[in-house]
C-alpha cells in the first residue's frame, strides 16, 4: 500500500496542479461525487467524498452531488436522504442544488438521436444470449449484429417506438456503433438504452427506456461542466468509451476521467450489495447498525468526522489495488477520542462495596478532571457515599502480587476518591460474593493514606445511591475473517459471533445520564463510548462502545 501513497501531495493533487500550470484548467476546478442511491454509503465512499470535496476545497473549486440514478428498480428515496445526511455529517456541502442524472434524461435522449442521425447508433434486436455470443471474448473479436446496418430512418422510428412503449422489455436495445473487433470489449457496440417498464423515483412514469450508466455518466459530467471526473479503477477500461461519447456528441464541455484504487479494508466488507444482504438477512439491525462500515453505522458507533477524514488522508490515494489494515482506522478513531472525549466512570459488571466506617446519610461531592490534559473540558462532580459499585473483576478474595486491584485484607484507591481496605465479604447461598465490606481512610482523598501504606492500584467506581442504571453495548469487529469480501456469498459465514454483547445492568456516574445523544466519553479503564444517537434517553441511558482503549483483537488483552 505505502508504495503508491504520496502523502500530502497525492497524484490527483499533482494532476490538478499541473493542469492549472499548463492552462488546461483555466477556470474553476469542478468535481462531483456521484453515488447511485441503491444503499447507504460506506467507508470507501467516505474516501471518495474526501477526495472529491477535498480537492475542490483545496483548489477553491466546487464539488457537485449527483445521484447516478439510471437503475430505478434498485433505487430509493430513503437512500437519497441518508446519503445527503452522511455527506453533511462528514462536514462537506455540495455546490448548488442536488443533481440527478435523471435531470438529463431529455438531453440524453436527444444525444442518442444525434448518434443515430450520424450513423453512430442503431436499434438491435438480438436477444441477450445472442448478443453475448456476438460480443466475442478477450481473445477473439466480436461479430457485427445483423441489425447493424439499419438505415437512419428505420433506427429513428424504432427508437421512437421504444420510447413510446411499443415493445416489451428485452425486445430490443439501442447500441452505439463503434467497433465489434475492438480489443477493448467496452467499445464493441455497447448498449446505450434499454427498455425498462419501471417507475422512477424522480421521473415517475415518464420513461420506459433508460440510458445505461456508461452513456449517462460522462455526458452528465459534461453538462455540469465537471473538469475532473474521478472514479475508481474498475472504470479504467471504460475510459475510451467515455471519451468516444464526448468526442461524438455536441456536449458543452470536455471533462476528463481519472481513476484511483478503491479503498479496501481488511475484516470489512465494502460492497453495497453485500451490506444490503447483511441488512436483509438481519445479521445486523439495519444500515446504521454500529457494526456496519457504513458512514451512518460508524457515526452511531461513535466514530467522528475528523477521525474518518484523518484516516482517508492517512491511507492516501493509490493507483493500484491494496488492502488497508482496519487497525489504522481504529487508531485514527482512538487517537481523536483520546484527545477530545471527556473522562467518566461506568461500572459494567457491578459488585457492591459497603464502606462500614462511612456515615450512612453522608454524601460528598468530589471533583474530578474532565480530561487529564484539557483544561477547557469542565471538571465533574462525583457523589461519594457509603455504598459504591466497583467491577466484579476488580475484586478477589485472594490474589498474587500481580493483581493490583482490591483483595481481601489489602488496599486499593478509588479513582478521584479515597483509599479502601477490604475487610470481609458477604456471600449468597451458592458461595458467590455479593458484597465486600471495606473501611476507608478519611485522610486519603488526594493524599497518601495516614498509615503510609500506599495501595498498588486505582479502580473506577460509581456511588450506589446516586449512579444511574444504563445499557452498554460492546461492539467488536463484524467479521472474524481477514478478507470477508473475497469471493461470493460465503462472506456471511465469517460473521464474528461475538460482535455484540449487551450489558443491561451497568452503573454510570449520574451526570452521564444527561449526556446528549452522540456525545463521546472515555469510560476510565474500559474504553471509548458514545451515547446512542437513536436510543439514549436520560431515564434509560444507552452507550455504545466505539473502540477499546487498546487493541484487544486476538485476545491481546
Ligand atoms: P459498491 O461497489 O459498494 O456498490 P459503487 O462504486 O457501486 O460501490 P457508487 O454509488 O457508484 O457505488 O459510488 C459512488 C462513488 O464512490 C463512485 O465514484 C465510486 O467510484 C466511489 N467508491 C465506491 N466504492 C469505493 C471504494 N471502496 N473506495 C473508493 N471509492 C469508492
Ligand atoms: Mg457504482
Coordinates of C-alpha atoms and ligand atoms in Angstrom, one line a residue:
X1 CA 0.0 0.0 0.0
X2 CA 2.6 2.5 1.1
X3 CA 4.4 2.4 -2.3
X4 CA 1.5 4.2 -4.0
X5 CA 0.8 6.7 -1.4
X6 CA 2.2 10.2 -2.0
X7 CA 1.2 11.7 1.3
X8 CA 0.4 15.4 1.4
X9 CA 0.5 15.5 -2.3
X10 CA -1.4 12.6 -3.9
X11 CA -1.3 12.1 -7.6
X12 CA -4.6 13.7 -8.2
X13 CA -3.5 16.9 -6.5
X14 CA -0.4 16.8 -8.7
X15 CA -2.6 16.4 -11.8
X16 CA -4.8 19.4 -10.9
X17 CA -1.7 21.5 -10.1
X18 CA -0.2 20.6 -13.5
X19 CA -3.5 21.3 -15.2
X20 CA -3.5 24.8 -13.7
X21 CA 0.1 25.4 -14.6
X22 CA -0.4 24.3 -18.2
X23 CA -3.6 26.2 -18.7
X24 CA -5.8 23.2 -19.4
X25 CA -7.7 24.2 -16.3
X26 CA -8.3 27.9 -16.9
X27 CA -11.4 28.3 -14.8
X28 CA -12.6 26.7 -11.6
X29 CA -11.9 23.1 -10.7
X30 CA -15.2 21.2 -10.7
X31 CA -15.5 17.7 -9.3
X32 CA -18.5 15.6 -8.4
X33 CA -19.5 12.8 -6.0
X34 CA -21.8 10.5 -8.0
X35 CA -23.4 7.9 -5.7
X36 CA -26.1 5.5 -7.0
X37 CA -28.9 5.7 -4.4
X38 CA -29.1 1.9 -4.0
X39 CA -27.8 1.7 -0.5
X40 CA -26.1 3.6 2.3
X41 CA -22.6 5.0 1.8
X42 CA -19.7 3.1 3.3
X43 CA -16.1 3.8 4.3
X44 CA -15.0 3.5 0.6
X45 CA -17.4 6.3 -0.3
X46 CA -16.1 8.4 2.6
X47 CA -12.8 8.2 0.8
X48 CA -14.3 9.3 -2.5
X49 CA -16.1 12.1 -0.7
X50 CA -12.9 13.3 1.0
X51 CA -11.2 13.2 -2.3
X52 CA -13.7 15.0 -4.5
X53 CA -14.9 17.6 -1.9
X54 CA -11.3 17.9 -0.6
X55 CA -9.8 18.7 -4.0
X56 CA -12.5 21.3 -4.7
X57 CA -11.9 22.8 -1.3
X58 CA -8.1 22.8 -1.7
X59 CA -8.2 24.4 -5.1
X60 CA -11.0 26.8 -4.5
X61 CA -13.3 25.0 -6.9
X62 CA -16.7 23.3 -6.3
X63 CA -18.0 19.8 -6.0
X64 CA -21.4 18.6 -7.1
X65 CA -23.5 15.9 -5.5
X66 CA -25.1 14.0 -8.3
X67 CA -27.2 10.9 -7.9
X68 CA -26.4 8.5 -10.6
X69 CA -29.9 7.2 -10.9
X70 CA -30.1 5.1 -14.0
X71 CA -31.3 1.9 -12.4
X72 CA -34.7 2.8 -10.9
X73 CA -35.5 -0.8 -9.9
X74 CA -32.8 -0.7 -7.1
X75 CA -33.0 2.9 -6.0
X76 CA -35.0 4.5 -3.2
X77 CA -35.7 7.9 -1.7
X78 CA -34.6 6.7 1.7
X79 CA -31.1 6.2 0.3
X80 CA -31.1 9.6 -1.3
X81 CA -31.9 11.1 2.1
X82 CA -29.4 9.1 4.0
X83 CA -26.6 9.9 1.5
X84 CA -27.1 13.7 1.9
X85 CA -27.1 13.4 5.7
X86 CA -23.9 11.4 5.6
X87 CA -22.1 13.9 3.4
X88 CA -23.1 16.8 5.6
X89 CA -22.2 14.9 8.8
X90 CA -18.7 14.4 7.3
X91 CA -18.6 18.2 7.1
X92 CA -18.9 18.8 3.3
X93 CA -21.5 20.7 1.4
X94 CA -22.1 20.3 -2.3
X95 CA -22.2 23.3 -4.6
X96 CA -25.6 24.3 -6.0
X97 CA -28.7 22.1 -6.0
X98 CA -28.7 18.3 -5.6
X99 CA -28.4 17.0 -9.1
X100 CA -29.7 13.8 -10.6
X101 CA -28.5 12.1 -13.7
X102 CA -32.3 11.7 -14.4
X103 CA -32.4 15.6 -14.7
X104 CA -30.6 15.0 -18.0
X105 CA -32.8 12.2 -19.4
X106 CA -34.3 14.5 -22.0
X107 CA -30.9 15.7 -23.2
X108 CA -29.6 12.2 -23.2
X109 CA -32.5 11.1 -25.3
X110 CA -31.6 13.9 -27.8
X111 CA -27.9 12.8 -27.7
X112 CA -29.0 9.3 -28.6
X113 CA -31.0 10.6 -31.5
X114 CA -27.9 12.6 -32.5
X115 CA -25.8 9.5 -32.6
X116 CA -28.5 7.7 -34.7
X117 CA -28.6 10.6 -37.2
X118 CA -24.8 10.5 -37.6
X119 CA -24.9 6.7 -38.2
X120 CA -23.3 6.2 -34.8
X121 CA -26.1 4.2 -33.1
X122 CA -28.6 1.5 -34.1
X123 CA -31.5 -0.4 -32.6
X124 CA -30.5 -4.1 -32.2
X125 CA -33.0 -6.9 -31.7
X126 CA -30.5 -9.6 -30.7
X127 CA -31.6 -11.4 -27.5
X128 CA -29.3 -11.1 -24.5
X129 CA -27.9 -14.6 -25.2
X130 CA -27.3 -13.9 -28.9
X131 CA -25.6 -10.5 -28.1
X132 CA -23.2 -12.3 -25.7
X133 CA -22.3 -14.7 -28.5
X134 CA -21.7 -11.9 -31.0
X135 CA -19.6 -9.9 -28.5
X136 CA -16.6 -12.3 -28.7
X137 CA -14.1 -12.7 -25.9
X138 CA -11.0 -11.2 -24.6
X139 CA -9.0 -13.1 -27.2
X140 CA -11.5 -13.2 -30.1
X141 CA -13.1 -10.3 -31.9
X142 CA -16.9 -9.9 -31.9
X143 CA -19.2 -10.2 -34.9
X144 CA -21.4 -7.5 -36.3
X145 CA -25.0 -7.7 -35.3
X146 CA -27.3 -8.4 -38.3
X147 CA -29.2 -5.2 -37.3
X148 CA -26.1 -3.0 -37.5
X149 CA -26.8 -1.7 -41.0
X150 CA -30.4 -0.5 -40.4
X151 CA -31.0 2.9 -42.0
X152 CA -31.0 6.1 -40.0
X153 CA -34.8 6.5 -40.7
X154 CA -35.5 3.0 -39.5
X155 CA -33.4 3.4 -36.4
X156 CA -35.2 6.8 -35.6
X157 CA -38.6 5.2 -36.0
X158 CA -37.7 2.1 -33.9
X159 CA -36.0 4.2 -31.1
X160 CA -39.2 6.4 -31.0
X161 CA -41.3 3.2 -30.7
X162 CA -39.0 2.0 -27.9
X163 CA -39.7 5.3 -26.1
X164 CA -43.4 5.1 -26.7
X165 CA -43.6 1.7 -25.0
X166 CA -44.5 -0.2 -28.2
X167 CA -42.0 -3.0 -27.3
X168 CA -41.8 -5.3 -24.3
X169 CA -38.7 -5.2 -22.0
X170 CA -35.8 -7.0 -23.7
X171 CA -37.3 -6.8 -27.2
X172 CA -34.5 -4.6 -28.4
X173 CA -31.8 -2.1 -27.3
X174 CA -30.1 0.9 -28.7
X175 CA -26.4 0.4 -29.2
X176 CA -23.5 2.7 -30.1
X177 CA -21.9 1.7 -33.4
X178 CA -18.2 1.6 -32.7
X179 CA -16.1 -1.4 -33.5
X180 CA -17.0 -5.1 -32.9
X181 CA -13.3 -6.0 -33.3
X182 CA -12.0 -3.5 -30.8
X183 CA -9.6 -5.2 -28.3
X184 CA -11.4 -3.3 -25.5
X185 CA -14.8 -5.1 -25.2
X186 CA -16.4 -1.9 -23.9
X187 CA -16.1 -0.5 -27.4
X188 CA -17.9 -3.4 -29.1
X189 CA -21.1 -1.6 -29.8
X190 CA -22.1 -1.1 -26.2
X191 CA -25.8 -0.8 -25.2
X192 CA -26.8 2.8 -24.5
X193 CA -30.6 2.5 -23.9
X194 CA -32.7 -0.4 -22.6
X195 CA -36.5 -0.8 -22.2
X196 CA -37.4 -0.9 -18.5
X197 CA -41.0 -0.6 -17.7
X198 CA -40.5 0.5 -14.2
X199 CA -41.4 3.7 -12.5
X200 CA -38.5 6.0 -11.4
X201 CA -38.2 7.8 -8.1
X202 CA -37.6 11.1 -9.8
X203 CA -39.2 10.9 -13.2
X204 CA -42.1 8.6 -12.2
X205 CA -43.7 7.0 -15.3
X206 CA -42.3 9.5 -17.9
X207 CA -39.8 7.0 -19.3
X208 CA -39.9 3.3 -20.2
X209 CA -36.4 3.4 -21.7
X210 CA -33.4 4.2 -19.5
X211 CA -29.9 5.1 -20.5
X212 CA -27.1 2.9 -19.3
X213 CA -24.5 4.1 -16.8
X214 CA -21.8 4.4 -19.4
X215 CA -24.0 6.6 -21.7
X216 CA -25.1 8.7 -18.8
X217 CA -22.1 9.4 -16.7
X218 CA -19.7 11.3 -19.0
X219 CA -22.5 13.3 -20.6
X220 CA -23.8 14.3 -17.1
X221 CA -20.2 15.3 -16.3
X222 CA -20.0 17.4 -19.5
X223 CA -23.5 19.0 -18.9
X224 CA -22.4 20.1 -15.4
X225 CA -19.0 21.4 -16.5
X226 CA -17.1 18.8 -14.4
X227 CA -13.4 19.3 -15.2
X228 CA -12.0 16.2 -13.3
X229 CA -14.2 13.2 -13.2
X230 CA -12.6 11.0 -10.5
X231 CA -13.7 7.4 -10.3
X232 CA -12.3 4.0 -9.2
X233 CA -10.0 1.7 -11.2
X234 CA -12.7 -0.6 -12.5
X235 CA -13.7 2.2 -14.8
X236 CA -10.3 2.5 -16.4
X237 CA -11.3 0.2 -19.3
X238 CA -14.4 2.3 -19.8
X239 CA -12.4 5.5 -20.3
X240 CA -12.1 5.1 -24.1
X241 CA -15.9 4.8 -24.3
X242 CA -16.3 7.8 -22.0
X243 CA -14.0 9.7 -24.4
X244 CA -15.8 8.4 -27.5
X245 CA -19.1 9.7 -26.4
X246 CA -17.6 13.1 -25.5
X247 CA -16.0 13.3 -28.9
X248 CA -19.1 12.2 -30.9
X249 CA -21.8 14.3 -29.1
X250 CA -22.4 18.0 -29.1
X251 CA -21.6 18.3 -25.4
X252 CA -20.9 21.7 -23.9
X253 CA -17.6 20.8 -22.2
X254 CA -14.8 18.2 -22.3
X255 CA -14.4 16.5 -18.9
X256 CA -11.6 14.1 -18.3
X257 CA -11.8 10.9 -16.3
X258 CA -9.1 9.9 -13.7
X259 CA -9.0 6.6 -11.8
X260 CA -7.7 5.8 -8.4
X261 CA -7.8 2.5 -6.4
X262 CA -10.8 1.8 -4.4
X263 CA -10.3 1.6 -0.6
X264 CA -10.4 -1.9 0.7
X265 CA -10.1 -2.5 4.4
X266 CA -9.4 -5.9 6.0
X267 CA -12.0 -7.5 8.2
X268 CA -14.5 -5.3 6.4
X269 CA -17.0 -5.6 3.5
X270 CA -17.3 -2.6 1.2
X271 CA -19.9 -3.5 -1.4
X272 CA -23.3 -2.1 -1.1
X273 CA -24.8 -5.3 -2.4
X274 CA -23.2 -7.3 0.4
X275 CA -24.0 -4.7 3.0
X276 CA -27.6 -4.9 1.9
X277 CA -27.5 -8.7 2.4
X278 CA -26.4 -8.2 6.0
X279 CA -29.4 -5.9 6.5
X280 CA -31.9 -8.1 4.6
X281 CA -30.7 -11.3 6.3
X282 CA -31.0 -9.4 9.7
X283 CA -27.4 -10.2 10.5
X284 CA -27.3 -6.6 11.7
X285 CA -30.0 -4.3 12.9
X286 CA -30.1 -2.1 9.9
X287 CA -27.9 0.0 7.7
X288 CA -26.9 2.2 10.7
X289 CA -26.1 -0.7 13.0
X290 CA -22.9 0.4 14.8
X291 CA -21.0 -2.7 13.4
X292 CA -21.6 -1.7 9.8
X293 CA -18.8 0.0 7.9
X294 CA -21.5 2.5 6.6
X295 CA -21.0 6.1 7.4
X296 CA -24.3 6.0 9.3
X297 CA -23.1 2.9 11.2
X298 CA -19.7 4.4 12.0
X299 CA -21.5 7.6 13.2
X300 CA -23.7 5.6 15.5
X301 CA -20.7 3.7 16.7
X302 CA -19.2 7.0 17.9
X303 CA -16.5 7.4 15.1
X304 CA -16.0 11.1 14.4
X305 CA -15.9 13.0 11.1
X306 CA -12.4 14.3 12.0
X307 CA -11.1 10.8 12.5
X308 CA -12.6 9.4 9.3
X309 CA -11.1 12.3 7.3
X310 CA -7.8 11.8 9.0
X311 CA -7.9 8.1 8.1
X312 CA -8.7 8.9 4.5
X313 CA -5.8 11.3 4.4
X314 CA -3.5 8.7 6.0
X315 CA -4.3 6.0 3.5
X316 CA -3.6 8.3 0.7
X317 CA -4.6 7.9 -3.0
X318 CA -3.2 4.9 -4.8
X319 CA -3.2 3.9 -8.4
X320 CA -3.2 0.2 -7.8
X321 CA -5.3 -2.0 -5.5
X322 CA -4.3 -2.7 -2.0
X323 CA -5.8 -3.5 1.4
X324 CA -5.6 -1.2 4.3
X325 CA -5.4 -2.6 7.8
X326 CA -8.5 -1.9 9.8
X327 CA -6.2 -1.2 12.8
X328 CA -5.3 2.0 11.0
X329 CA -8.9 3.2 11.1
X330 CA -9.2 2.1 14.7
X331 CA -6.1 4.0 15.5
X332 CA -7.5 7.2 13.9
X333 CA -10.6 6.9 16.0
X334 CA -8.8 6.2 19.2
X335 CA -6.4 9.0 18.7
X336 CA -9.2 11.5 18.2
X337 CA -11.3 10.3 21.1
X338 CA -8.3 10.2 23.4
X339 CA -7.6 13.9 22.7
X340 CA -11.2 15.1 22.8
X341 CA -13.5 12.8 24.8
X342 CA -14.2 13.8 28.4
X343 CA -13.5 11.2 31.0
X344 CA -16.2 9.5 33.0
X345 CA -16.8 6.3 35.0
X346 CA -19.1 3.4 34.3
X347 CA -19.2 0.1 36.2
X348 CA -20.3 -2.6 33.8
X349 CA -20.5 -5.8 35.9
X350 CA -21.2 -4.3 39.4
X351 CA -20.2 -5.6 42.8
X352 CA -21.4 -3.7 45.8
X353 CA -19.0 -2.2 48.3
X354 CA -20.2 -1.2 51.7
X355 CA -17.9 1.3 53.5
X356 CA -18.6 0.4 57.1
X357 CA -17.0 3.5 58.7
X358 CA -18.6 6.0 56.3
X359 CA -21.8 7.6 57.8
X360 CA -24.9 6.2 56.1
X361 CA -26.5 9.6 55.5
X362 CA -23.4 11.4 54.4
X363 CA -22.8 12.4 50.7
X364 CA -19.7 14.2 49.5
X365 CA -19.3 15.8 46.1
X366 CA -15.8 15.2 44.9
X367 CA -14.3 16.9 41.9
X368 CA -12.6 15.1 39.1
X369 CA -10.9 16.4 36.0
X370 CA -12.9 16.4 32.7
X371 CA -9.8 15.3 30.9
X372 CA -6.2 14.7 32.1
X373 CA -4.7 17.4 29.8
X374 CA -7.6 19.5 28.5
X375 CA -8.3 22.4 30.9
X376 CA -11.1 23.5 28.6
X377 CA -13.2 20.4 29.5
X378 CA -15.3 21.1 32.6
X379 CA -14.4 19.4 35.9
X380 CA -17.0 16.9 37.0
X381 CA -18.7 16.5 40.4
X382 CA -18.8 12.9 41.7
X383 CA -21.1 12.0 44.6
X384 CA -19.5 9.7 47.1
X385 CA -21.5 7.7 49.6
X386 CA -21.4 4.7 51.9
X387 CA -22.2 2.2 49.2
X388 CA -20.4 2.2 45.8
X389 CA -20.2 -0.2 42.9
X390 CA -16.9 -1.5 41.5
X391 CA -16.3 -4.0 38.7
X392 CA -16.7 -7.6 39.9
X393 CA -13.4 -8.3 38.1
X394 CA -11.7 -5.7 40.3
X395 CA -12.1 -7.8 43.5
X396 CA -10.6 -11.1 44.6
X397 CA -10.6 -12.8 47.9
X398 CA -7.1 -13.9 47.4
X399 CA -4.6 -12.9 44.7
X400 CA -0.9 -12.8 43.9
X401 CA 1.1 -9.6 43.7
X402 CA 0.3 -9.1 40.0
X403 CA -3.3 -8.4 40.8
X404 CA -3.2 -4.7 41.6
X405 CA -6.9 -4.2 42.5
X406 CA -8.9 -4.9 45.5
X407 CA -8.1 -8.0 47.6
X408 CA -9.3 -9.1 51.0
X409 CA -7.1 -7.5 53.6
X410 CA -5.5 -5.2 51.1
X411 CA -5.9 -1.6 49.9
X412 CA -7.0 0.0 46.6
X413 CA -7.6 3.6 45.6
X414 CA -11.0 4.6 44.2
X415 CA -10.2 6.8 41.3
X416 CA -10.5 10.5 42.2
X417 CA -11.6 9.5 45.8
X418 CA -10.4 7.6 48.8
X419 CA -8.3 4.5 49.6
X420 CA -10.3 1.5 50.8
X421 CA -9.2 -1.5 52.8
X422 CA -11.2 -4.8 52.1
X423 CA -12.3 -6.3 55.4
X424 CA -14.8 -9.0 54.8
X425 CA -17.2 -10.5 52.2
X426 CA -20.9 -11.4 52.2
X427 CA -21.8 -14.4 50.1
X428 CA -25.0 -15.8 48.8
X429 CA -26.2 -19.4 49.3
X430 CA -24.1 -20.5 46.3
X431 CA -20.9 -19.0 47.7
X432 CA -20.8 -16.1 45.3
X433 CA -19.5 -12.8 46.8
X434 CA -22.4 -10.3 46.7
X435 CA -20.9 -7.5 48.9
X436 CA -17.5 -6.5 50.1
X437 CA -17.3 -4.7 53.4
X438 CA -14.5 -2.2 53.5
X439 CA -13.2 0.7 55.6
X440 CA -12.0 3.9 54.1
X441 CA -9.2 6.3 55.2
X442 CA -10.7 9.8 55.6
X443 CA -7.3 11.5 55.0
X444 CA -6.6 9.7 51.7
X445 CA -8.5 11.8 49.2
X446 CA -5.8 13.3 47.0
X447 CA -3.2 12.3 49.6
X448 CA -1.3 9.2 50.8
X449 CA -3.1 7.1 53.4
X450 CA -2.5 8.1 57.0
X451 CA -0.6 4.9 57.8
X452 CA 1.8 5.5 54.9
X453 CA 0.9 2.1 53.3
X454 CA 0.1 3.0 49.6
X455 CA -2.4 1.0 47.6
X456 CA -1.0 -0.7 44.5
X457 CA -3.8 0.1 42.2
X458 CA -6.6 2.5 41.3
X459 CA -10.0 1.3 40.2
X460 CA -13.2 3.0 38.9
X461 CA -16.4 3.1 40.9
X462 CA -19.9 4.7 41.0
X463 CA -21.9 5.7 44.0
X464 CA -24.7 3.1 44.5
X465 CA -27.1 5.7 45.8
X466 CA -26.5 8.3 43.0
X467 CA -25.4 6.3 40.0
X468 CA -27.8 5.7 37.1
X469 CA -28.6 2.3 35.5
X470 CA -27.5 2.1 31.9
X471 CA -27.3 -0.3 29.0
X472 CA -23.9 -0.6 27.5
X473 CA -23.3 -2.3 24.1
X474 CA -19.9 -3.7 23.5
X475 CA -19.2 -3.9 19.8
X476 CA -16.4 -5.8 18.1
X477 CA -15.4 -6.3 14.5
X478 CA -18.3 -7.7 12.5
X479 CA -16.1 -10.2 10.7
X480 CA -13.5 -12.6 12.2
X481 CA -12.0 -13.3 8.7
X482 CA -9.3 -11.0 7.3
X483 CA -10.8 -10.8 3.9
X484 CA -14.6 -11.4 4.1
X485 CA -15.0 -9.5 0.9
X486 CA -13.2 -12.1 -1.3
X487 CA -15.4 -14.5 -3.2
X488 CA -19.2 -14.6 -3.1
X489 CA -22.0 -15.1 -0.7
X490 CA -19.8 -17.1 1.8
X491 CA -18.8 -13.8 3.5
X492 CA -21.8 -14.4 5.7
X493 CA -20.0 -17.5 7.2
X494 CA -17.3 -15.2 8.5
X495 CA -19.5 -13.0 10.7
X496 CA -18.0 -12.8 14.2
X497 CA -20.5 -14.4 16.6
X498 CA -19.3 -12.1 19.4
X499 CA -19.6 -8.8 17.5
X500 CA -22.2 -7.5 20.0
X501 CA -22.6 -8.0 23.8
X502 CA -25.3 -6.1 25.5
X503 CA -24.8 -5.4 29.3
X504 CA -28.1 -4.2 30.8
X505 CA -27.2 -3.6 34.4
X506 CA -24.4 -1.1 34.3
X507 CA -24.0 1.9 36.6
X508 CA -22.9 5.2 35.3
X509 CA -21.9 8.4 37.2
X510 CA -25.1 10.5 37.4
X511 CA -24.2 13.3 35.1
X512 CA -23.7 10.8 32.2
X513 CA -27.5 10.2 32.1
X514 CA -27.8 13.8 30.8
X515 CA -25.3 13.3 28.1
X516 CA -26.6 14.4 24.7
X517 CA -27.0 11.7 22.1
X518 CA -23.7 11.3 20.2
X519 CA -21.6 12.7 23.0
X520 CA -18.4 10.7 23.3
X521 CA -16.6 9.7 26.6
X522 CA -13.7 7.7 27.7
X523 CA -15.1 5.4 30.4
X524 CA -12.0 5.2 32.5
X525 CA -10.2 1.9 32.2
X526 CA -12.8 0.4 29.8
X527 CA -12.8 2.2 26.5
X528 CA -14.4 4.9 24.4
X529 CA -18.2 5.1 24.4
X530 CA -20.9 7.2 22.8
X531 CA -24.4 8.0 23.9
X532 CA -26.5 6.2 21.2
X533 CA -28.0 8.7 18.8
X534 CA -31.2 6.9 18.5
X535 CA -32.0 5.2 21.8
X536 CA -30.2 7.1 24.5
X537 CA -32.5 8.8 27.0
X538 CA -31.7 10.4 30.3
X539 CA -34.2 7.9 32.0
X540 CA -32.8 5.0 30.0
X541 CA -29.2 5.7 29.1
X542 CA -27.7 3.7 26.3
X543 CA -24.0 3.8 25.4
X544 CA -22.2 2.1 22.6
X545 CA -18.5 1.2 22.8
X546 CA -16.8 3.0 19.9
X547 CA -13.4 1.3 20.5
X548 CA -11.5 -0.4 23.2
X549 CA -8.7 1.6 25.0
X550 CA -6.1 -0.7 23.4
X551 CA -6.2 -3.1 20.6
X552 CA -7.6 -6.2 22.2
X553 CA -8.1 -8.1 19.0
X554 CA -6.8 -11.7 19.1
X555 CA -7.2 -11.8 22.8
X556 CA -4.1 -9.5 23.2
X557 CA -5.5 -8.0 26.4
Ligands
LIG1 P1 -20.4 -0.5 -4.3 O1 -19.5 -1.4 -5.1 O2 -20.2 -0.5 -2.9 O3 -21.8 -0.7 -4.7 P2 -20.3 1.6 -6.1 O4 -19.0 2.0 -6.8 O5 -21.2 0.9 -7.0 O6 -19.9 0.9 -4.8 P3 -21.4 4.2 -6.2 O7 -22.6 4.7 -5.5 O8 -21.5 4.1 -7.7 O9 -21.0 2.8 -5.5 O10 -20.2 5.1 -5.8 C1 -20.1 6.5 -5.8 C2 -18.7 6.9 -5.9 O11 -17.9 6.3 -4.8 C3 -18.1 6.4 -7.1 O12 -17.3 7.4 -7.7 C4 -17.2 5.3 -6.7 O13 -16.1 5.1 -7.5 C5 -16.8 5.7 -5.3 N1 -16.5 4.5 -4.5 C6 -17.3 3.4 -4.3 N2 -16.7 2.5 -3.5 C7 -15.4 3.0 -3.2 C8 -14.3 2.5 -2.5 N3 -14.3 1.3 -1.9 N4 -13.2 3.3 -2.4 C9 -13.2 4.5 -3.0 N5 -14.2 5.0 -3.7 C10 -15.3 4.3 -3.8
LIG2 MG1 -21.5 2.1 -9.0

